[in-house]
mmCIF file with all atom_site columns, C-alpha atoms in Angstrom:
data_model
loop_
_atom_site.group_PDB
_atom_site.id
_atom_site.type_symbol
_atom_site.label_atom_id
_atom_site.label_alt_id
_atom_site.label_comp_id
_atom_site.label_asym_id
_atom_site.label_entity_id
_atom_site.label_seq_id
_atom_site.pdbx_PDB_ins_code
_atom_site.Cartn_x
_atom_site.Cartn_y
_atom_site.Cartn_z
_atom_site.occupancy
_atom_site.B_iso_or_equiv
_atom_site.pdbx_formal_charge
_atom_site.auth_seq_id
_atom_site.auth_comp_id
_atom_site.auth_asym_id
_atom_site.auth_atom_id
_atom_site.pdbx_PDB_model_num
ATOM 1   C CA . UNK N 1 1   ? -0.149  0.213  0.056   1.00 0.00 ? 1   UNK N CA 1
ATOM 2   C CA . UNK N 1 2   ? 1.260   3.259  -0.973  1.00 0.00 ? 2   UNK N CA 1
ATOM 3   C CA . UNK N 1 3   ? 2.041   5.659  1.890   1.00 0.00 ? 3   UNK N CA 1
ATOM 4   C CA . UNK N 1 4   ? 3.092   9.237  2.315   1.00 0.00 ? 4   UNK N CA 1
ATOM 5   C CA . UNK N 1 5   ? 3.368   10.621 5.647   1.00 0.00 ? 5   UNK N CA 1
ATOM 6   C CA . UNK N 1 6   ? 4.526   14.223 6.204   1.00 0.00 ? 6   UNK N CA 1
ATOM 7   C CA . UNK N 1 7   ? 6.186   15.544 9.843   1.00 0.00 ? 7   UNK N CA 1
ATOM 8   C CA . UNK N 1 8   ? 7.870   18.347 10.911  1.00 0.00 ? 8   UNK N CA 1
ATOM 9   C CA . UNK N 1 9   ? 5.118   21.059 11.163  1.00 0.00 ? 9   UNK N CA 1
ATOM 10  C CA . UNK N 1 10  ? 4.310   23.411 13.958  1.00 0.00 ? 10  UNK N CA 1
ATOM 11  C CA . UNK N 1 11  ? 4.373   26.982 15.094  1.00 0.00 ? 11  UNK N CA 1
ATOM 12  C CA . UNK N 1 12  ? 7.314   29.402 13.908  1.00 0.00 ? 12  UNK N CA 1
ATOM 13  C CA . UNK N 1 13  ? 7.909   32.937 14.158  1.00 0.00 ? 13  UNK N CA 1
ATOM 14  C CA . UNK N 1 14  ? 8.116   34.950 11.169  1.00 0.00 ? 14  UNK N CA 1
ATOM 15  C CA . UNK N 1 15  ? 11.425  35.251 9.549   1.00 0.00 ? 15  UNK N CA 1
ATOM 16  C CA . UNK N 1 16  ? 12.110  31.704 11.018  1.00 0.00 ? 16  UNK N CA 1
ATOM 17  C CA . UNK N 1 17  ? 12.568  28.251 9.224   1.00 0.00 ? 17  UNK N CA 1
ATOM 18  C CA . UNK N 1 18  ? 11.102  24.949 9.377   1.00 0.00 ? 18  UNK N CA 1
ATOM 19  C CA . UNK N 1 19  ? 11.931  21.491 7.696   1.00 0.00 ? 19  UNK N CA 1
ATOM 20  C CA . UNK N 1 20  ? 9.310   19.593 6.551   1.00 0.00 ? 20  UNK N CA 1
ATOM 21  C CA . UNK N 1 21  ? 9.746   15.666 5.654   1.00 0.00 ? 21  UNK N CA 1
ATOM 22  C CA . UNK N 1 22  ? 7.536   12.983 4.176   1.00 0.00 ? 22  UNK N CA 1
ATOM 23  C CA . UNK N 1 23  ? 8.259   9.284  4.420   1.00 0.00 ? 23  UNK N CA 1
ATOM 24  C CA . UNK N 1 24  ? 7.178   7.179  1.596   1.00 0.00 ? 24  UNK N CA 1
ATOM 25  C CA . UNK N 1 25  ? 6.524   3.769  1.601   1.00 0.00 ? 25  UNK N CA 1
ATOM 26  C CA . UNK N 1 26  ? 4.715   1.013  -0.600  1.00 0.00 ? 26  UNK N CA 1
ATOM 27  C CA . UNK N 1 27  ? 6.305   2.185  -3.665  1.00 0.00 ? 27  UNK N CA 1
ATOM 28  C CA . UNK N 1 28  ? 9.608   2.509  -5.593  1.00 0.00 ? 28  UNK N CA 1
ATOM 29  C CA . UNK N 1 29  ? 10.190  5.946  -4.452  1.00 0.00 ? 29  UNK N CA 1
ATOM 30  C CA . UNK N 1 30  ? 13.174  6.632  -6.696  1.00 0.00 ? 30  UNK N CA 1
ATOM 31  C CA . UNK N 1 31  ? 10.980  5.921  -9.799  1.00 0.00 ? 31  UNK N CA 1
ATOM 32  C CA . UNK N 1 32  ? 8.826   8.988  -9.161  1.00 0.00 ? 32  UNK N CA 1
ATOM 33  C CA . UNK N 1 33  ? 8.767   12.533 -9.306  1.00 0.00 ? 33  UNK N CA 1
ATOM 34  C CA . UNK N 1 34  ? 7.431   14.437 -6.269  1.00 0.00 ? 34  UNK N CA 1
ATOM 35  C CA . UNK N 1 35  ? 5.716   17.407 -5.313  1.00 0.00 ? 35  UNK N CA 1
ATOM 36  C CA . UNK N 1 36  ? 4.700   19.831 -2.212  1.00 0.00 ? 36  UNK N CA 1
ATOM 37  C CA . UNK N 1 37  ? 1.348   21.456 -2.147  1.00 0.00 ? 37  UNK N CA 1
ATOM 38  C CA . UNK N 1 38  ? -0.179  23.649 0.597   1.00 0.00 ? 38  UNK N CA 1
ATOM 39  C CA . UNK N 1 39  ? -3.510  24.922 1.458   1.00 0.00 ? 39  UNK N CA 1
ATOM 40  C CA . UNK N 1 40  ? -3.909  28.069 3.752   1.00 0.00 ? 40  UNK N CA 1
ATOM 41  C CA . UNK N 1 41  ? -6.981  27.612 6.206   1.00 0.00 ? 41  UNK N CA 1
ATOM 42  C CA . UNK N 1 42  ? -10.153 27.869 4.651   1.00 0.00 ? 42  UNK N CA 1
ATOM 43  C CA . UNK N 1 43  ? -8.502  28.533 1.032   1.00 0.00 ? 43  UNK N CA 1
ATOM 44  C CA . UNK N 1 44  ? -7.721  26.569 -2.036  1.00 0.00 ? 44  UNK N CA 1
ATOM 45  C CA . UNK N 1 45  ? -4.707  24.145 -3.072  1.00 0.00 ? 45  UNK N CA 1
ATOM 46  C CA . UNK N 1 46  ? -1.546  25.798 -3.998  1.00 0.00 ? 46  UNK N CA 1
ATOM 47  C CA . UNK N 1 47  ? 1.301   23.923 -5.759  1.00 0.00 ? 47  UNK N CA 1
ATOM 48  C CA . UNK N 1 48  ? 4.709   24.623 -4.280  1.00 0.00 ? 48  UNK N CA 1
ATOM 49  C CA . UNK N 1 49  ? 7.475   22.768 -5.535  1.00 0.00 ? 49  UNK N CA 1
ATOM 50  C CA . UNK N 1 50  ? 8.723   19.659 -7.817  1.00 0.00 ? 50  UNK N CA 1
ATOM 51  C CA . UNK N 1 51  ? 11.470  17.466 -7.950  1.00 0.00 ? 51  UNK N CA 1
ATOM 52  C CA . UNK N 1 52  ? 12.143  14.913 -10.539 1.00 0.00 ? 52  UNK N CA 1
ATOM 53  C CA . UNK N 1 53  ? 12.978  11.322 -9.462  1.00 0.00 ? 53  UNK N CA 1
ATOM 54  C CA . UNK N 1 54  ? 16.638  11.876 -9.739  1.00 0.00 ? 54  UNK N CA 1
ATOM 55  C CA . UNK N 1 55  ? 16.885  15.474 -8.180  1.00 0.00 ? 55  UNK N CA 1
ATOM 56  C CA . UNK N 1 56  ? 17.812  16.664 -11.844 1.00 0.00 ? 56  UNK N CA 1
ATOM 57  C CA . UNK N 1 57  ? 15.077  19.114 -12.210 1.00 0.00 ? 57  UNK N CA 1
ATOM 58  C CA . UNK N 1 58  ? 13.385  21.257 -9.529  1.00 0.00 ? 58  UNK N CA 1
ATOM 59  C CA . UNK N 1 59  ? 10.600  23.899 -9.912  1.00 0.00 ? 59  UNK N CA 1
ATOM 60  C CA . UNK N 1 60  ? 9.148   26.575 -7.333  1.00 0.00 ? 60  UNK N CA 1
ATOM 61  C CA . UNK N 1 61  ? 6.003   28.464 -7.034  1.00 0.00 ? 61  UNK N CA 1
ATOM 62  C CA . UNK N 1 62  ? 7.036   32.164 -7.418  1.00 0.00 ? 62  UNK N CA 1
ATOM 63  C CA . UNK N 1 63  ? 5.663   32.713 -4.136  1.00 0.00 ? 63  UNK N CA 1
ATOM 64  C CA . UNK N 1 64  ? 8.149   30.651 -2.180  1.00 0.00 ? 64  UNK N CA 1
ATOM 65  C CA . UNK N 1 65  ? 11.412  30.825 -4.739  1.00 0.00 ? 65  UNK N CA 1
ATOM 66  C CA . UNK N 1 66  ? 14.416  31.810 -2.970  1.00 0.00 ? 66  UNK N CA 1
ATOM 67  C CA . UNK N 1 67  ? 13.210  31.231 0.292   1.00 0.00 ? 67  UNK N CA 1
ATOM 68  C CA . UNK N 1 68  ? 12.206  27.319 0.331   1.00 0.00 ? 68  UNK N CA 1
ATOM 69  C CA . UNK N 1 69  ? 14.376  24.533 -1.064  1.00 0.00 ? 69  UNK N CA 1
ATOM 70  C CA . UNK N 1 70  ? 12.960  21.103 -2.029  1.00 0.00 ? 70  UNK N CA 1
ATOM 71  C CA . UNK N 1 71  ? 15.386  17.850 -1.730  1.00 0.00 ? 71  UNK N CA 1
ATOM 72  C CA . UNK N 1 72  ? 14.983  14.265 -1.531  1.00 0.00 ? 72  UNK N CA 1
ATOM 73  C CA . UNK N 1 73  ? 16.925  11.082 -0.458  1.00 0.00 ? 73  UNK N CA 1
ATOM 74  C CA . UNK N 1 74  ? 15.946  8.079  -2.284  1.00 0.00 ? 74  UNK N CA 1
ATOM 75  C CA . UNK N 1 75  ? 18.055  5.800  -0.155  1.00 0.00 ? 75  UNK N CA 1
ATOM 76  C CA . UNK N 1 76  ? 15.806  6.737  2.899   1.00 0.00 ? 76  UNK N CA 1
ATOM 77  C CA . UNK N 1 77  ? 12.663  7.087  0.786   1.00 0.00 ? 77  UNK N CA 1
ATOM 78  C CA . UNK N 1 78  ? 12.227  10.471 2.062   1.00 0.00 ? 78  UNK N CA 1
ATOM 79  C CA . UNK N 1 79  ? 11.229  13.936 0.524   1.00 0.00 ? 79  UNK N CA 1
ATOM 80  C CA . UNK N 1 80  ? 11.914  17.235 2.177   1.00 0.00 ? 80  UNK N CA 1
ATOM 81  C CA . UNK N 1 81  ? 11.143  20.662 2.299   1.00 0.00 ? 81  UNK N CA 1
ATOM 82  C CA . UNK N 1 82  ? 13.401  23.332 3.770   1.00 0.00 ? 82  UNK N CA 1
ATOM 83  C CA . UNK N 1 83  ? 11.372  26.552 4.364   1.00 0.00 ? 83  UNK N CA 1
ATOM 84  C CA . UNK N 1 84  ? 13.505  29.801 5.466   1.00 0.00 ? 84  UNK N CA 1
ATOM 85  C CA . UNK N 1 85  ? 12.315  33.284 5.726   1.00 0.00 ? 85  UNK N CA 1
ATOM 86  C CA . UNK N 1 86  ? 8.829   32.241 6.653   1.00 0.00 ? 86  UNK N CA 1
ATOM 87  C CA . UNK N 1 87  ? 5.965   34.774 6.554   1.00 0.00 ? 87  UNK N CA 1
ATOM 88  C CA . UNK N 1 88  ? 2.258   34.913 7.935   1.00 0.00 ? 88  UNK N CA 1
ATOM 89  C CA . UNK N 1 89  ? 1.127   34.126 4.346   1.00 0.00 ? 89  UNK N CA 1
ATOM 90  C CA . UNK N 1 90  ? 2.958   30.554 4.372   1.00 0.00 ? 90  UNK N CA 1
ATOM 91  C CA . UNK N 1 91  ? 0.590   29.449 7.077   1.00 0.00 ? 91  UNK N CA 1
ATOM 92  C CA . UNK N 1 92  ? -1.040  26.276 5.829   1.00 0.00 ? 92  UNK N CA 1
ATOM 93  C CA . UNK N 1 93  ? -1.486  22.568 5.605   1.00 0.00 ? 93  UNK N CA 1
ATOM 94  C CA . UNK N 1 94  ? 1.481   21.188 3.359   1.00 0.00 ? 94  UNK N CA 1
ATOM 95  C CA . UNK N 1 95  ? 0.915   17.877 1.641   1.00 0.00 ? 95  UNK N CA 1
ATOM 96  C CA . UNK N 1 96  ? 3.427   15.943 -0.266  1.00 0.00 ? 96  UNK N CA 1
ATOM 97  C CA . UNK N 1 97  ? 2.000   14.187 -3.282  1.00 0.00 ? 97  UNK N CA 1
ATOM 98  C CA . UNK N 1 98  ? 3.400   11.778 -6.090  1.00 0.00 ? 98  UNK N CA 1
ATOM 99  C CA . UNK N 1 99  ? 3.243   12.576 -9.647  1.00 0.00 ? 99  UNK N CA 1
ATOM 100 C CA . UNK N 1 100 ? 1.802   9.592  -11.241 1.00 0.00 ? 100 UNK N CA 1
ATOM 101 C CA . UNK N 1 101 ? 3.357   10.086 -14.553 1.00 0.00 ? 101 UNK N CA 1
ATOM 102 C CA . UNK N 1 102 ? 4.320   12.952 -16.652 1.00 0.00 ? 102 UNK N CA 1
ATOM 103 C CA . UNK N 1 103 ? 1.905   15.529 -16.596 1.00 0.00 ? 103 UNK N CA 1
ATOM 104 C CA . UNK N 1 104 ? -0.617  12.859 -15.350 1.00 0.00 ? 104 UNK N CA 1
ATOM 105 C CA . UNK N 1 105 ? -1.670  14.161 -12.113 1.00 0.00 ? 105 UNK N CA 1
ATOM 106 C CA . UNK N 1 106 ? -1.189  13.665 -8.492  1.00 0.00 ? 106 UNK N CA 1
ATOM 107 C CA . UNK N 1 107 ? -2.083  10.218 -7.605  1.00 0.00 ? 107 UNK N CA 1
ATOM 108 C CA . UNK N 1 108 ? -1.064  9.772  -3.707  1.00 0.00 ? 108 UNK N CA 1
ATOM 109 C CA . UNK N 1 109 ? -1.104  12.273 -1.128  1.00 0.00 ? 109 UNK N CA 1
ATOM 110 C CA . UNK N 1 110 ? 0.052   12.475 2.280   1.00 0.00 ? 110 UNK N CA 1
ATOM 111 C CA . UNK N 1 111 ? -2.400  13.694 5.279   1.00 0.00 ? 111 UNK N CA 1
ATOM 112 C CA . UNK N 1 112 ? -0.585  16.821 5.735   1.00 0.00 ? 112 UNK N CA 1
ATOM 113 C CA . UNK N 1 113 ? 1.070   18.486 8.210   1.00 0.00 ? 113 UNK N CA 1
ATOM 114 C CA . UNK N 1 114 ? 0.119   22.268 9.663   1.00 0.00 ? 114 UNK N CA 1
ATOM 115 C CA . UNK N 1 115 ? 2.850   25.172 9.650   1.00 0.00 ? 115 UNK N CA 1
ATOM 116 C CA . UNK N 1 116 ? 1.619   28.164 11.420  1.00 0.00 ? 116 UNK N CA 1
ATOM 117 C CA . UNK N 1 117 ? 3.744   31.354 11.164  1.00 0.00 ? 117 UNK N CA 1
ATOM 118 C CA . UNK N 1 118 ? 2.782   33.693 13.857  1.00 0.00 ? 118 UNK N CA 1
ATOM 119 C CA . UNK N 1 119 ? 4.526   35.547 16.690  1.00 0.00 ? 119 UNK N CA 1
ATOM 120 C CA . UNK T 2 1   ? 1.616   31.599 -15.157 1.00 0.00 ? 1   UNK T CA 1
ATOM 121 C CA . UNK T 2 2   ? -1.371  29.855 -16.339 1.00 0.00 ? 2   UNK T CA 1
ATOM 122 C CA . UNK T 2 3   ? -4.501  30.730 -14.586 1.00 0.00 ? 3   UNK T CA 1
ATOM 123 C CA . UNK T 2 4   ? -7.540  28.354 -14.245 1.00 0.00 ? 4   UNK T CA 1
ATOM 124 C CA . UNK T 2 5   ? -11.151 29.800 -13.593 1.00 0.00 ? 5   UNK T CA 1
ATOM 125 C CA . UNK T 2 6   ? -13.799 27.370 -12.428 1.00 0.00 ? 6   UNK T CA 1
ATOM 126 C CA . UNK T 2 7   ? -17.253 28.076 -12.511 1.00 0.00 ? 7   UNK T CA 1
ATOM 127 C CA . UNK T 2 8   ? -19.346 27.754 -10.476 1.00 0.00 ? 8   UNK T CA 1
ATOM 128 C CA . UNK T 2 9   ? -17.587 28.595 -7.071  1.00 0.00 ? 9   UNK T CA 1
ATOM 129 C CA . UNK T 2 10  ? -20.476 27.327 -5.112  1.00 0.00 ? 10  UNK T CA 1
ATOM 130 C CA . UNK T 2 11  ? -23.158 24.663 -6.453  1.00 0.00 ? 11  UNK T CA 1
ATOM 131 C CA . UNK T 2 12  ? -26.329 23.350 -4.454  1.00 0.00 ? 12  UNK T CA 1
ATOM 132 C CA . UNK T 2 13  ? -27.911 20.160 -5.642  1.00 0.00 ? 13  UNK T CA 1
ATOM 133 C CA . UNK T 2 14  ? -29.626 17.225 -4.602  1.00 0.00 ? 14  UNK T CA 1
ATOM 134 C CA . UNK T 2 15  ? -29.064 13.399 -4.464  1.00 0.00 ? 15  UNK T CA 1
ATOM 135 C CA . UNK T 2 16  ? -29.511 12.109 -8.148  1.00 0.00 ? 16  UNK T CA 1
ATOM 136 C CA . UNK T 2 17  ? -28.846 15.520 -9.732  1.00 0.00 ? 17  UNK T CA 1
ATOM 137 C CA . UNK T 2 18  ? -26.491 15.647 -12.873 1.00 0.00 ? 18  UNK T CA 1
ATOM 138 C CA . UNK T 2 19  ? -23.899 18.143 -12.069 1.00 0.00 ? 19  UNK T CA 1
ATOM 139 C CA . UNK T 2 20  ? -21.339 19.811 -14.411 1.00 0.00 ? 20  UNK T CA 1
ATOM 140 C CA . UNK T 2 21  ? -18.536 21.778 -13.406 1.00 0.00 ? 21  UNK T CA 1
ATOM 141 C CA . UNK T 2 22  ? -16.361 24.097 -15.699 1.00 0.00 ? 22  UNK T CA 1
ATOM 142 C CA . UNK T 2 23  ? -12.719 24.553 -15.732 1.00 0.00 ? 23  UNK T CA 1
ATOM 143 C CA . UNK T 2 24  ? -11.241 27.273 -17.983 1.00 0.00 ? 24  UNK T CA 1
ATOM 144 C CA . UNK T 2 25  ? -7.388  27.945 -18.723 1.00 0.00 ? 25  UNK T CA 1
ATOM 145 C CA . UNK T 2 26  ? -6.031  31.047 -19.747 1.00 0.00 ? 26  UNK T CA 1
ATOM 146 C CA . UNK T 2 27  ? -4.094  29.562 -22.477 1.00 0.00 ? 27  UNK T CA 1
ATOM 147 C CA . UNK T 2 28  ? -4.130  26.255 -24.145 1.00 0.00 ? 28  UNK T CA 1
ATOM 148 C CA . UNK T 2 29  ? -3.212  23.325 -22.195 1.00 0.00 ? 29  UNK T CA 1
ATOM 149 C CA . UNK T 2 30  ? -3.641  20.469 -24.503 1.00 0.00 ? 30  UNK T CA 1
ATOM 150 C CA . UNK T 2 31  ? -5.268  17.654 -22.390 1.00 0.00 ? 31  UNK T CA 1
ATOM 151 C CA . UNK T 2 32  ? -2.813  18.272 -19.022 1.00 0.00 ? 32  UNK T CA 1
ATOM 152 C CA . UNK T 2 33  ? -5.953  18.752 -16.869 1.00 0.00 ? 33  UNK T CA 1
ATOM 153 C CA . UNK T 2 34  ? -6.511  16.676 -13.509 1.00 0.00 ? 34  UNK T CA 1
ATOM 154 C CA . UNK T 2 35  ? -9.754  16.988 -11.340 1.00 0.00 ? 35  UNK T CA 1
ATOM 155 C CA . UNK T 2 36  ? -9.390  16.242 -7.526  1.00 0.00 ? 36  UNK T CA 1
ATOM 156 C CA . UNK T 2 37  ? -12.141 15.840 -4.848  1.00 0.00 ? 37  UNK T CA 1
ATOM 157 C CA . UNK T 2 38  ? -11.532 17.140 -1.499  1.00 0.00 ? 38  UNK T CA 1
ATOM 158 C CA . UNK T 2 39  ? -13.481 16.565 1.755   1.00 0.00 ? 39  UNK T CA 1
ATOM 159 C CA . UNK T 2 40  ? -13.041 18.461 5.077   1.00 0.00 ? 40  UNK T CA 1
ATOM 160 C CA . UNK T 2 41  ? -9.759  17.826 6.813   1.00 0.00 ? 41  UNK T CA 1
ATOM 161 C CA . UNK T 2 42  ? -8.767  15.463 4.208   1.00 0.00 ? 42  UNK T CA 1
ATOM 162 C CA . UNK T 2 43  ? -6.404  15.436 1.686   1.00 0.00 ? 43  UNK T CA 1
ATOM 163 C CA . UNK T 2 44  ? -7.227  15.683 -2.389  1.00 0.00 ? 44  UNK T CA 1
ATOM 164 C CA . UNK T 2 45  ? -8.112  12.660 -4.015  1.00 0.00 ? 45  UNK T CA 1
ATOM 165 C CA . UNK T 2 46  ? -7.718  12.333 -7.684  1.00 0.00 ? 46  UNK T CA 1
ATOM 166 C CA . UNK T 2 47  ? -10.470 11.776 -9.956  1.00 0.00 ? 47  UNK T CA 1
ATOM 167 C CA . UNK T 2 48  ? -9.756  12.559 -13.599 1.00 0.00 ? 48  UNK T CA 1
ATOM 168 C CA . UNK T 2 49  ? -6.129  12.789 -15.110 1.00 0.00 ? 49  UNK T CA 1
ATOM 169 C CA . UNK T 2 50  ? -5.369  13.704 -18.747 1.00 0.00 ? 50  UNK T CA 1
ATOM 170 C CA . UNK T 2 51  ? -8.690  15.732 -19.095 1.00 0.00 ? 51  UNK T CA 1
ATOM 171 C CA . UNK T 2 52  ? -10.874 12.438 -19.467 1.00 0.00 ? 52  UNK T CA 1
ATOM 172 C CA . UNK T 2 53  ? -9.019  9.467  -18.110 1.00 0.00 ? 53  UNK T CA 1
ATOM 173 C CA . UNK T 2 54  ? -10.685 7.702  -14.790 1.00 0.00 ? 54  UNK T CA 1
ATOM 174 C CA . UNK T 2 55  ? -8.493  7.212  -12.086 1.00 0.00 ? 55  UNK T CA 1
ATOM 175 C CA . UNK T 2 56  ? -8.371  3.506  -11.082 1.00 0.00 ? 56  UNK T CA 1
ATOM 176 C CA . UNK T 2 57  ? -11.214 2.798  -8.411  1.00 0.00 ? 57  UNK T CA 1
ATOM 177 C CA . UNK T 2 58  ? -13.067 6.272  -9.167  1.00 0.00 ? 58  UNK T CA 1
ATOM 178 C CA . UNK T 2 59  ? -16.716 5.470  -9.692  1.00 0.00 ? 59  UNK T CA 1
ATOM 179 C CA . UNK T 2 60  ? -18.083 5.766  -13.436 1.00 0.00 ? 60  UNK T CA 1
ATOM 180 C CA . UNK T 2 61  ? -20.407 8.444  -12.598 1.00 0.00 ? 61  UNK T CA 1
ATOM 181 C CA . UNK T 2 62  ? -17.598 10.621 -12.882 1.00 0.00 ? 62  UNK T CA 1
ATOM 182 C CA . UNK T 2 63  ? -16.325 11.895 -16.305 1.00 0.00 ? 63  UNK T CA 1
ATOM 183 C CA . UNK T 2 64  ? -13.900 14.536 -17.606 1.00 0.00 ? 64  UNK T CA 1
ATOM 184 C CA . UNK T 2 65  ? -14.018 16.347 -21.058 1.00 0.00 ? 65  UNK T CA 1
ATOM 185 C CA . UNK T 2 66  ? -12.333 18.871 -23.013 1.00 0.00 ? 66  UNK T CA 1
ATOM 186 C CA . UNK T 2 67  ? -9.179  20.093 -24.302 1.00 0.00 ? 67  UNK T CA 1
ATOM 187 C CA . UNK T 2 68  ? -7.325  23.509 -25.107 1.00 0.00 ? 68  UNK T CA 1
ATOM 188 C CA . UNK T 2 69  ? -8.806  25.919 -22.760 1.00 0.00 ? 69  UNK T CA 1
ATOM 189 C CA . UNK T 2 70  ? -12.268 24.657 -21.692 1.00 0.00 ? 70  UNK T CA 1
ATOM 190 C CA . UNK T 2 71  ? -12.877 21.520 -19.812 1.00 0.00 ? 71  UNK T CA 1
ATOM 191 C CA . UNK T 2 72  ? -15.794 19.942 -17.579 1.00 0.00 ? 72  UNK T CA 1
ATOM 192 C CA . UNK T 2 73  ? -16.247 17.461 -14.715 1.00 0.00 ? 73  UNK T CA 1
ATOM 193 C CA . UNK T 2 74  ? -19.542 15.686 -14.777 1.00 0.00 ? 74  UNK T CA 1
ATOM 194 C CA . UNK T 2 75  ? -21.036 13.529 -12.069 1.00 0.00 ? 75  UNK T CA 1
ATOM 195 C CA . UNK T 2 76  ? -23.947 11.713 -13.756 1.00 0.00 ? 76  UNK T CA 1
ATOM 196 C CA . UNK T 2 77  ? -25.793 11.042 -10.512 1.00 0.00 ? 77  UNK T CA 1
ATOM 197 C CA . UNK T 2 78  ? -24.870 12.971 -7.426  1.00 0.00 ? 78  UNK T CA 1
ATOM 198 C CA . UNK T 2 79  ? -24.548 10.544 -4.346  1.00 0.00 ? 79  UNK T CA 1
ATOM 199 C CA . UNK T 2 80  ? -24.450 11.356 -0.676  1.00 0.00 ? 80  UNK T CA 1
ATOM 200 C CA . UNK T 2 81  ? -20.590 11.024 -0.762  1.00 0.00 ? 81  UNK T CA 1
ATOM 201 C CA . UNK T 2 82  ? -19.973 13.216 -3.477  1.00 0.00 ? 82  UNK T CA 1
ATOM 202 C CA . UNK T 2 83  ? -20.785 16.364 -1.426  1.00 0.00 ? 83  UNK T CA 1
ATOM 203 C CA . UNK T 2 84  ? -17.104 18.003 -1.399  1.00 0.00 ? 84  UNK T CA 1
ATOM 204 C CA . UNK T 2 85  ? -15.012 20.537 -2.824  1.00 0.00 ? 85  UNK T CA 1
ATOM 205 C CA . UNK T 2 86  ? -13.718 19.889 -6.380  1.00 0.00 ? 86  UNK T CA 1
ATOM 206 C CA . UNK T 2 87  ? -10.461 21.284 -8.026  1.00 0.00 ? 87  UNK T CA 1
ATOM 207 C CA . UNK T 2 88  ? -9.177  21.309 -11.409 1.00 0.00 ? 88  UNK T CA 1
ATOM 208 C CA . UNK T 2 89  ? -5.227  21.344 -11.902 1.00 0.00 ? 89  UNK T CA 1
ATOM 209 C CA . UNK T 2 90  ? -3.431  22.173 -15.219 1.00 0.00 ? 90  UNK T CA 1
ATOM 210 C CA . UNK T 2 91  ? -0.029  20.251 -15.686 1.00 0.00 ? 91  UNK T CA 1
ATOM 211 C CA . UNK T 2 92  ? 1.286   21.684 -18.890 1.00 0.00 ? 92  UNK T CA 1
ATOM 212 C CA . UNK T 2 93  ? 4.768   21.139 -19.484 1.00 0.00 ? 93  UNK T CA 1
ATOM 213 C CA . UNK T 2 94  ? 5.619   24.974 -19.727 1.00 0.00 ? 94  UNK T CA 1
ATOM 214 C CA . UNK T 2 95  ? 6.050   26.881 -17.682 1.00 0.00 ? 95  UNK T CA 1
ATOM 215 C CA . UNK T 2 96  ? 6.156   24.088 -15.028 1.00 0.00 ? 96  UNK T CA 1
ATOM 216 C CA . UNK T 2 97  ? 3.847   25.985 -12.357 1.00 0.00 ? 97  UNK T CA 1
ATOM 217 C CA . UNK T 2 98  ? 0.980   23.383 -11.934 1.00 0.00 ? 98  UNK T CA 1
ATOM 218 C CA . UNK T 2 99  ? -1.956  25.855 -10.920 1.00 0.00 ? 99  UNK T CA 1
ATOM 219 C CA . UNK T 2 100 ? -5.006  24.751 -9.259  1.00 0.00 ? 100 UNK T CA 1
ATOM 220 C CA . UNK T 2 101 ? -8.535  26.502 -9.856  1.00 0.00 ? 101 UNK T CA 1
ATOM 221 C CA . UNK T 2 102 ? -10.140 28.023 -7.171  1.00 0.00 ? 102 UNK T CA 1
ATOM 222 C CA . UNK T 2 103 ? -12.416 25.078 -6.316  1.00 0.00 ? 103 UNK T CA 1
ATOM 223 C CA . UNK T 2 104 ? -16.165 24.335 -6.607  1.00 0.00 ? 104 UNK T CA 1
ATOM 224 C CA . UNK T 2 105 ? -17.723 23.352 -3.475  1.00 0.00 ? 105 UNK T CA 1
ATOM 225 C CA . UNK T 2 106 ? -20.961 21.042 -4.146  1.00 0.00 ? 106 UNK T CA 1
ATOM 226 C CA . UNK T 2 107 ? -23.596 21.331 -1.446  1.00 0.00 ? 107 UNK T CA 1
ATOM 227 C CA . UNK T 2 108 ? -26.709 19.325 -0.515  1.00 0.00 ? 108 UNK T CA 1
ATOM 228 C CA . UNK T 2 109 ? -29.863 21.480 -1.529  1.00 0.00 ? 109 UNK T CA 1
#
């Protein structure tokens, strides 16, 4: 069974940093591209970042470019999101999601981890 | 970036109704469109990919159509478990900013 489990969320002050993790199991993690998607409280979905299976290609939404860094460790079946210079508008539930095929859609999602940026 | 506009934003319907949600893209995206269902407190669930391909395990009452800039998600006969928020997402190859529509909330009439 495919499982994605996020961790690392919490309360952080504006300007602070946080590192999210996503532990994958039930599939060959190294064969799939992965993404982070976030959802602010009561709002819609926002794609945040993409990383290819080998980490050779990475993309970011303009809203996080220069502040967030996506990475992965295929040996540990894990995906990460390093978030620096956090702002109140980064408050959201962060989901990791698997890209099923090239431009096919996100077929598996984690349960999400809440990040709250507040003083 | 490519913008997606869903209509309506809110929809009130009864069990058994046929429901159609539209997603319009600000530029052509071929068939690189997916539809998701999200229930409160839960992660989104993939329903349709490549505009019209039903994801495995999704009931056949869900269908998708369209290409280019206009797409539709249709629920042929609304069931109690279908009351949720639905999002479209474009996965066009360039630029790689895979935006979502703003969502359509389907509520019980």
